[in-house]
Amino acid sequence: MKSERARPVTLALASAVAGGVLSLALACSDRVSAPFFGEGPAQRALLGGDTTVHDHSRKAFTLSARNLEDESRRSQFFVGNSLFNKNWVQAPASTAGRDGLGPLFNARSCSGCHVQDGRGRPPKEGERIASLLFRLSVPGRSAHGGPLPDPHYGGQFQPRAIQGASPEVTVEIDHETIQGHFADGTPYELEAPTYRFDDHAYGEPRSDWMVSPRVAPAVIGMGLLEAIAEETLLGWADPDDRDGDGISGRVNRVWDQVTGAQAIGRLGWKANQPSVRQQVAGAFAGDIGITSSLFPDGGLSESQRVSLTELPDGGEPEISDELLDDVVLYTQTLAVPARRNVTYATVLHGEELFEQVGCTSCHVSRVETGVHPELSELSRQVIRPYTDLLLHDMGPGLADGRPDFEANGQEWRTPPLWGIGLVQTVNKHSRFLHDGRARNLEEAVLWHGGEAADAQSRYVSLDLEDRQALLRFLESL
């Protein structure tokens, strides 16, 4: 079960921990070449296995899997890249394959939220909301067990609209300061966001609305996550915490539109999507207002479909299955960049601390994928995603209070950590967590609660040098 997640620690480290000391006796040089946990530096750098790309520039998240050699698939990747990055326009238009935007939407393109295929952030003061969205539901469950959409606003607020329609709401964001301090007395401050929704265009607000803010995550390595075998996820799960370690990760079971049956969720902030195809089609509908064979309503509520019926559309469906296939393959085969500074002593120190603090109980460092049903390039790959794709209770501090299939209002899927050290380079910001509230990686650690409270407490107890070492490790991913 979960005991198989984490590799054994070195004897020296185990002795140090037993003596109450978390600092390690490493080489004086800032580089060491000895294998770590039985693997050499070259192996540990390959976060995406054979798909890994060795590029650390601003384009690091935009490249195809390095083992994608089939010419037809490479061609499909470039078509998908074009569709991912170009704006959709209001119908009717001369570009018939790219019209049908809205009538309500959050962005005009996939890259409008996932800039450079990377991570979104909350808006700065005075900015329009671009890569932060708000899931919406009311008490109850849909026919397939998912969140129950609001009858007037649907399952997501859309603050933009084409000519002839009105944006659903406007959004105001405020922050509350939370103060704390490390065990060595060093103070820190966190910012807790609060949201207000005004100018309701399609009905009065309800007191029982359940709203969940979500920033756009990076989309690298999604096909590899899709390829992790269900048996692996079920083997990691421990919903009743039978081993008594305080970690009770569990799978989310969601509705699969493709198969018409329940399936294990593995993508999305609450593991509410079973496949890349459904994730992509759902984003086209909810974020851009583009209909597909999977989601023919384009993200509109039933009442909106009636009130906005006279507005032009881009046909039925607005994105064909063929073009959807191209975007799906593109998203499945975006490569994960290699780790950096793998031989640095400080980074190695931080890597061992990351395990000893308890982070790898959820952020699983190493797994082999199963057989991908469509892409052999993603099968049987040894990858290092630093996630178990399971739901974990993260405590009241991060709770959104909104259930999503079997995920409750305090549970979130463990996000993969690969690529987080390049967010500043790729996306020019350092905002983390599901709503971007953390202004840097340390704040992201400090926000952990619930099942992660013990790990957070151990991090707070580290001295400055050890805290910096752990952060240097995260920055190497």
C-alpha positions as CSV (number, residue, x, y, z in Angstrom):
1,M,0.0,0.0,0.0
2,K,1.3,3.5,0.8
3,S,4.5,2.1,2.3
4,E,5.6,1.4,-1.3
5,R,5.4,5.1,-2.2
6,A,8.5,6.4,-0.6
7,R,11.9,5.0,-1.2
8,P,13.9,4.1,2.0
9,V,16.1,6.7,3.5
10,T,19.8,6.4,3.9
11,L,21.1,4.9,7.1
12,A,22.9,8.2,8.0
13,L,19.8,10.2,7.5
14,A,17.6,7.8,9.5
15,S,20.1,8.0,12.4
16,A,20.1,11.8,12.2
17,V,16.3,11.9,12.3
18,A,16.3,9.5,15.3
19,G,18.6,11.9,17.1
20,G,16.2,14.8,16.4
21,V,18.5,16.3,13.8
22,L,17.3,17.0,10.2
23,S,20.5,18.4,8.8
24,L,22.7,16.1,6.7
25,A,26.4,15.6,6.5
26,L,26.9,16.2,2.8
27,A,30.1,16.8,0.7
28,C,31.6,20.3,1.2
29,S,31.5,20.9,-2.6
30,D,28.2,22.2,-3.9
31,R,28.2,19.3,-6.4
32,V,28.2,15.7,-5.7
33,S,28.2,12.8,-8.2
34,A,27.2,9.8,-6.0
35,P,23.9,8.1,-6.9
36,F,20.9,9.1,-4.9
37,F,18.4,6.4,-3.8
38,G,20.1,4.0,-6.3
39,E,19.7,6.3,-9.4
40,G,22.3,8.5,-11.0
41,P,21.8,12.2,-11.8
42,A,21.0,11.5,-15.5
43,Q,18.1,9.2,-14.5
44,R,16.7,11.6,-11.8
45,A,16.7,14.4,-14.3
46,L,14.3,12.6,-16.6
47,L,11.0,13.7,-15.0
48,G,9.0,12.6,-18.0
49,G,11.0,9.5,-18.8
50,D,11.8,9.2,-22.5
51,T,9.5,12.1,-23.3
52,T,11.6,14.6,-21.3
53,V,12.8,17.7,-23.1
54,H,16.1,19.4,-22.2
55,D,14.9,23.0,-22.6
56,H,14.8,25.5,-19.7
57,S,13.8,28.6,-21.7
58,R,10.5,30.4,-21.8
59,K,9.4,27.8,-24.4
60,A,10.1,24.9,-22.0
61,F,6.5,23.8,-21.7
62,T,5.6,24.1,-25.4
63,L,7.6,21.3,-26.9
64,S,6.5,17.8,-28.0
65,A,7.6,14.6,-26.3
66,R,11.1,13.8,-27.4
67,N,10.1,10.2,-28.4
68,L,7.3,11.3,-30.6
69,E,8.8,10.2,-33.9
70,D,5.8,9.1,-35.9
71,E,5.5,11.8,-38.7
72,S,1.7,11.8,-38.7
73,R,1.6,12.3,-34.9
74,R,4.1,15.1,-35.1
75,S,2.0,16.8,-37.8
76,Q,-1.1,16.4,-35.6
77,F,0.8,17.9,-32.7
78,F,1.6,21.1,-34.7
79,V,-2.1,21.4,-35.9
80,G,-3.2,21.0,-32.3
81,N,-0.6,23.6,-31.2
82,S,-2.2,26.1,-33.7
83,L,-5.7,25.4,-32.4
84,F,-4.5,25.7,-28.8
85,N,-3.0,29.1,-29.4
86,K,-5.2,30.9,-31.9
87,N,-8.3,32.9,-30.9
88,W,-11.8,31.8,-31.6
89,V,-14.0,34.5,-33.1
90,Q,-17.7,35.3,-33.0
91,A,-19.8,33.6,-35.7
92,P,-20.4,34.1,-38.6
93,A,-16.8,34.6,-39.8
94,S,-14.7,33.8,-42.9
95,T,-12.6,31.4,-40.7
96,A,-15.4,28.9,-40.4
97,G,-13.2,26.4,-38.5
98,R,-12.5,29.0,-35.8
99,D,-15.8,30.7,-35.3
100,G,-18.5,30.1,-32.6
101,L,-16.9,31.9,-29.7
102,G,-19.3,32.2,-26.7
103,P,-21.9,33.6,-26.4
104,L,-20.4,33.5,-22.8
105,F,-16.8,32.8,-22.2
106,N,-13.7,33.2,-20.0
107,A,-11.0,33.3,-22.7
108,R,-10.8,33.4,-26.5
109,S,-8.2,30.6,-26.7
110,C,-6.7,27.8,-24.7
111,S,-3.5,29.7,-24.4
112,G,-5.5,32.7,-23.1
113,C,-5.5,30.9,-19.7
114,H,-2.6,28.5,-20.2
115,V,0.0,31.0,-21.4
116,Q,3.0,29.2,-23.0
117,D,1.1,26.0,-21.9
118,G,1.9,27.1,-18.3
119,R,0.3,28.2,-15.1
120,G,-2.2,31.0,-14.7
121,R,-2.4,33.5,-11.8
122,P,-4.9,35.8,-10.1
123,P,-5.2,39.2,-11.7
124,K,-3.1,42.1,-10.5
125,E,-5.0,45.2,-9.2
126,G,-6.9,46.8,-12.1
127,E,-6.4,43.8,-14.5
128,R,-9.1,41.8,-16.2
129,I,-9.5,38.3,-14.9
130,A,-7.8,36.1,-17.5
131,S,-6.6,32.8,-16.1
132,L,-8.6,32.5,-12.9
133,L,-12.1,31.0,-13.2
134,F,-14.9,30.2,-10.8
135,R,-16.7,26.9,-10.7
136,L,-20.3,27.2,-9.5
137,S,-22.9,24.8,-8.1
138,V,-25.9,24.6,-5.8
139,P,-26.7,21.9,-3.2
140,G,-27.6,18.6,-4.7
141,R,-26.1,16.3,-7.3
142,S,-26.5,16.0,-11.1
143,A,-27.9,12.9,-12.7
144,H,-24.4,11.4,-12.9
145,G,-23.4,12.3,-9.3
146,G,-21.4,15.5,-10.1
147,P,-22.0,19.1,-8.9
148,L,-25.4,20.4,-9.6
149,P,-25.2,23.5,-11.8
150,D,-27.1,26.7,-11.0
151,P,-30.2,26.8,-13.2
152,H,-29.5,30.3,-14.5
153,Y,-25.7,30.5,-14.5
154,G,-24.6,26.9,-15.1
155,G,-21.5,25.3,-13.7
156,Q,-19.1,28.1,-14.1
157,F,-19.1,31.9,-14.0
158,Q,-18.3,33.5,-17.4
159,P,-17.4,37.2,-17.0
160,R,-17.1,37.9,-20.8
161,A,-19.6,37.8,-23.6
162,I,-19.9,38.3,-27.4
163,Q,-21.9,41.2,-28.9
164,G,-25.5,40.8,-28.1
165,A,-25.0,39.0,-24.8
166,S,-24.1,40.2,-21.3
167,P,-21.3,38.9,-19.1
168,E,-22.7,36.9,-16.2
169,V,-20.9,38.7,-13.4
170,T,-18.1,41.0,-12.4
171,V,-15.6,39.9,-9.8
172,E,-13.9,41.8,-7.0
173,I,-11.0,40.2,-5.0
174,D,-9.9,41.3,-1.5
175,H,-7.3,39.8,0.8
176,E,-7.0,39.1,4.5
177,T,-3.5,38.9,6.0
178,I,-2.6,35.9,8.1
179,Q,0.5,36.1,10.2
180,G,2.7,33.3,11.6
181,H,6.3,32.5,12.4
182,F,8.8,29.7,12.0
183,A,10.2,27.8,15.0
184,D,13.3,29.9,14.8
185,G,11.2,33.1,15.3
186,T,11.3,34.3,11.7
187,P,7.8,35.8,10.9
188,Y,5.8,35.2,7.7
189,E,2.6,36.5,6.2
190,L,0.0,34.8,4.1
191,E,-2.8,36.3,2.0
192,A,-6.2,34.7,2.1
193,P,-8.4,35.9,-0.9
194,T,-12.1,36.6,-0.7
195,Y,-14.4,37.1,-3.7
196,R,-17.4,39.2,-4.4
197,F,-19.7,38.7,-7.5
198,D,-21.7,41.7,-8.7
199,D,-23.8,42.7,-11.7
200,H,-25.6,39.5,-12.0
201,A,-27.0,39.4,-15.6
202,Y,-29.1,36.2,-15.6
203,G,-30.8,36.0,-12.3
204,E,-30.5,37.1,-8.6
205,P,-27.7,35.6,-6.6
206,R,-28.4,32.7,-4.3
207,S,-27.3,32.4,-0.7
208,D,-26.5,28.8,-1.2
209,W,-24.1,29.2,-4.1
210,M,-21.0,27.1,-3.8
211,V,-18.1,28.8,-5.7
212,S,-14.6,27.5,-6.2
213,P,-11.8,29.6,-7.7
214,R,-9.3,27.8,-9.9
215,V,-6.3,29.1,-11.8
216,A,-5.2,27.4,-15.0
217,P,-2.6,24.7,-14.3
218,A,0.3,23.9,-16.5
219,V,-0.7,21.3,-19.1
220,I,2.7,19.5,-19.5
221,G,2.8,15.7,-19.0
222,M,-1.0,15.2,-19.0
223,G,-0.8,12.1,-21.2
224,L,1.7,10.5,-18.9
225,L,-0.6,11.1,-15.9
226,E,-3.4,9.6,-18.0
227,A,-1.2,6.5,-18.6
228,I,-0.7,5.7,-14.9
229,A,-2.6,2.4,-14.4
230,E,-5.8,2.4,-12.3
231,E,-4.3,-0.5,-10.2
232,T,-1.4,1.8,-9.3
233,L,-3.8,4.6,-8.0
234,L,-5.9,2.1,-6.1
235,G,-2.8,0.6,-4.6
236,W,-1.7,4.1,-3.3
237,A,-5.2,4.9,-2.0
238,D,-5.8,4.4,1.8
239,P,-9.2,6.0,2.3
240,D,-9.6,4.6,5.9
241,D,-5.9,5.3,6.9
242,R,-5.4,1.6,7.8
243,D,-1.7,2.1,8.2
244,G,-2.3,5.0,10.7
245,D,0.1,7.5,9.1
246,G,-2.5,10.2,9.0
247,I,-2.6,10.2,5.1
248,S,-5.9,8.9,3.7
249,G,-5.7,9.6,0.0
250,R,-8.6,8.3,-2.1
251,V,-9.6,8.2,-5.7
252,N,-12.4,10.3,-7.1
253,R,-15.0,8.5,-9.2
254,V,-16.5,10.6,-11.9
255,W,-18.7,10.4,-15.0
256,D,-16.9,9.6,-18.2
257,Q,-18.8,11.2,-21.1
258,V,-16.9,9.0,-23.7
259,T,-17.8,5.6,-22.1
260,G,-21.1,6.6,-20.5
261,A,-20.0,5.1,-17.2
262,Q,-18.3,5.9,-13.9
263,A,-14.4,6.1,-14.0
264,I,-11.5,7.1,-11.8
265,G,-10.8,10.8,-12.1
266,R,-7.2,11.8,-12.4
267,L,-7.0,15.3,-13.9
268,G,-8.2,18.7,-12.7
269,W,-7.8,20.4,-9.3
270,K,-10.3,17.9,-7.7
271,A,-9.5,14.9,-10.0
272,N,-12.9,15.5,-11.6
273,Q,-11.8,14.5,-15.2
274,P,-11.1,10.9,-16.2
275,S,-9.2,11.7,-19.5
276,V,-7.4,14.3,-21.4
277,R,-10.2,14.2,-24.1
278,Q,-12.9,15.1,-21.6
279,Q,-10.7,17.7,-19.9
280,V,-10.1,19.4,-23.3
281,A,-13.7,19.2,-24.5
282,G,-14.9,20.5,-21.1
283,A,-12.6,23.5,-21.3
284,F,-13.7,24.3,-24.8
285,A,-17.3,24.3,-23.6
286,G,-16.9,26.0,-20.2
287,D,-14.0,28.4,-20.9
288,I,-14.5,29.4,-24.6
289,G,-18.2,28.5,-25.2
290,I,-17.3,26.1,-28.0
291,T,-19.6,23.1,-28.5
292,S,-18.4,19.6,-29.3
293,S,-19.9,16.1,-29.7
294,L,-19.0,15.5,-26.0
295,F,-20.5,18.8,-24.7
296,P,-23.1,20.2,-27.1
297,D,-24.4,22.8,-24.8
298,G,-21.2,25.0,-24.9
299,G,-21.3,25.6,-21.1
300,L,-24.7,27.4,-21.1
301,S,-27.4,26.7,-18.6
302,E,-30.8,25.6,-19.8
303,S,-32.3,29.1,-19.3
304,Q,-29.4,30.7,-21.1
305,R,-29.9,28.4,-24.1
306,V,-33.4,29.7,-24.4
307,S,-32.6,33.4,-23.8
308,L,-29.6,33.5,-26.1
309,T,-31.0,31.3,-28.8
310,E,-31.2,34.0,-31.4
311,L,-27.4,34.7,-31.3
312,P,-25.4,33.2,-34.2
313,D,-23.3,30.1,-33.6
314,G,-20.5,28.3,-35.4
315,G,-22.5,25.2,-36.3
316,E,-23.2,22.0,-34.5
317,P,-20.7,21.1,-33.2
318,E,-18.5,24.2,-33.4
319,I,-15.3,22.1,-33.1
320,S,-15.3,18.9,-35.1
321,D,-14.1,15.5,-33.7
322,E,-11.1,15.7,-36.0
323,L,-9.9,19.1,-34.7
324,L,-10.7,18.0,-31.1
325,D,-8.5,15.0,-31.7
326,D,-5.6,17.3,-32.7
327,V,-5.9,19.4,-29.6
328,V,-6.2,16.3,-27.4
329,L,-3.0,14.7,-28.9
330,Y,-1.2,18.1,-28.5
331,T,-2.2,18.2,-24.8
332,Q,-1.3,14.5,-24.3
333,T,2.2,14.9,-25.7
334,L,3.5,18.2,-24.3
335,A,6.8,17.2,-22.9
336,V,8.0,17.7,-19.3
337,P,11.3,19.6,-18.9
338,A,14.2,17.9,-17.3
339,R,15.3,18.7,-13.7
340,R,18.2,21.1,-13.2
341,N,21.0,21.1,-10.7
342,V,20.5,17.5,-9.9
343,T,24.1,17.1,-8.6
344,Y,24.1,20.2,-6.3
345,A,24.6,19.3,-2.7
346,T,22.0,21.8,-1.5
347,V,19.5,20.4,-3.9
348,L,20.2,16.8,-2.8
349,H,19.9,17.9,0.9
350,G,16.6,19.5,0.1
351,E,15.4,16.3,-1.7
352,E,16.1,14.2,1.4
353,L,14.4,16.8,3.6
354,F,11.4,16.8,1.3
355,E,10.9,13.1,2.0
356,Q,11.7,13.3,5.7
357,V,9.3,16.1,6.3
358,G,6.6,13.8,4.8
359,C,5.9,15.5,1.4
360,T,6.4,12.3,-0.6
361,S,3.4,10.7,1.3
362,C,1.3,12.5,-1.3
363,H,3.8,13.9,-3.8
364,V,4.9,10.5,-5.0
365,S,8.3,10.9,-6.6
366,R,8.6,8.0,-9.0
367,V,6.2,5.7,-10.9
368,E,6.1,3.6,-14.1
369,T,3.1,4.3,-16.4
370,G,1.0,1.5,-17.7
371,V,-0.1,1.0,-21.3
372,H,-1.6,4.1,-22.8
373,P,-4.6,3.2,-25.0
374,E,-3.7,5.5,-27.8
375,L,0.0,6.5,-27.6
376,S,2.7,3.9,-27.2
377,E,5.2,6.7,-26.6
378,L,3.6,7.3,-23.2
379,S,3.5,3.6,-22.2
380,R,5.9,2.0,-19.7
381,Q,7.7,5.2,-18.9
382,V,9.5,5.7,-15.6
383,I,8.4,9.2,-14.6
384,R,8.8,11.5,-11.6
385,P,5.6,13.6,-11.4
386,Y,5.5,14.1,-7.6
387,T,1.8,13.3,-7.4
388,D,-0.4,10.4,-6.4
389,L,-3.4,11.9,-8.3
390,L,-5.5,11.2,-5.2
391,L,-7.8,13.3,-3.1
392,H,-6.5,14.6,0.2
393,D,-8.2,16.7,2.9
394,M,-6.1,19.9,3.0
395,G,-7.8,21.4,6.0
396,P,-10.2,24.4,6.4
397,G,-7.6,27.0,5.3
398,L,-7.7,25.8,1.6
399,A,-11.3,24.6,1.6
400,D,-13.7,25.8,-1.1
401,G,-16.7,24.1,0.5
402,R,-17.8,22.8,-2.9
403,P,-18.2,19.0,-3.5
404,D,-17.1,17.6,-6.9
405,F,-18.3,14.1,-7.4
406,E,-16.8,12.2,-4.4
407,A,-14.4,15.0,-3.5
408,N,-15.7,17.0,-0.5
409,G,-15.3,20.7,0.1
410,Q,-11.9,20.3,1.9
411,E,-10.3,17.8,-0.6
412,W,-8.0,18.5,-3.5
413,R,-6.0,16.3,-5.8
414,T,-2.3,16.2,-5.2
415,P,-1.0,18.4,-8.0
416,P,2.1,17.2,-9.9
417,L,5.2,19.3,-9.1
418,W,7.2,18.7,-12.3
419,G,7.9,22.0,-14.0
420,I,7.2,24.2,-10.9
421,G,10.8,25.5,-10.8
422,L,10.3,27.0,-14.3
423,V,7.1,28.8,-13.7
424,Q,8.9,32.1,-13.1
425,T,10.8,31.7,-16.4
426,V,7.8,30.5,-18.5
427,N,4.9,32.6,-16.9
428,K,6.8,35.4,-15.3
429,H,5.2,34.9,-11.9
430,S,5.4,32.7,-8.9
431,R,1.8,32.1,-7.8
432,F,0.8,28.6,-6.6
433,L,-2.0,26.5,-5.2
434,H,-5.5,26.1,-6.8
435,D,-6.4,29.7,-6.6
436,G,-2.9,31.2,-6.9
437,R,-3.0,32.6,-3.3
438,A,0.5,31.5,-2.6
439,R,3.0,34.2,-3.8
440,N,5.9,31.7,-3.8
441,L,6.7,28.1,-3.2
442,E,7.3,28.6,0.6
443,E,3.8,30.1,1.0
444,A,2.4,27.1,-0.8
445,V,4.0,24.8,1.7
446,L,2.8,27.0,4.6
447,W,-0.8,26.8,3.4
448,H,-0.9,23.0,3.8
449,G,-3.2,21.7,6.5
450,G,-5.5,18.7,7.1
451,E,-3.6,15.5,6.2
452,A,-0.6,17.7,5.4
453,A,-0.5,19.5,8.7
454,D,2.2,17.4,10.2
455,A,4.4,17.9,7.2
456,Q,3.8,21.6,7.3
457,S,4.7,21.6,11.0
458,R,7.9,19.8,10.4
459,Y,8.8,22.3,7.7
460,V,8.1,25.2,10.1
461,S,10.4,23.6,12.6
462,L,13.4,23.5,10.2
463,D,16.1,26.1,10.5
464,L,16.6,28.7,7.8
465,E,19.3,26.7,6.0
466,D,17.2,23.6,5.8
467,R,14.1,25.5,4.6
468,Q,16.2,27.1,1.9
469,A,17.6,23.7,0.8
470,L,14.1,22.2,0.5
471,L,13.0,25.1,-1.6
472,R,16.1,24.8,-3.8
473,F,15.0,21.2,-4.4
474,L,11.5,22.3,-5.5
475,E,13.1,24.9,-7.8
476,S,15.1,22.1,-9.5
477,L,11.9,20.4,-10.6
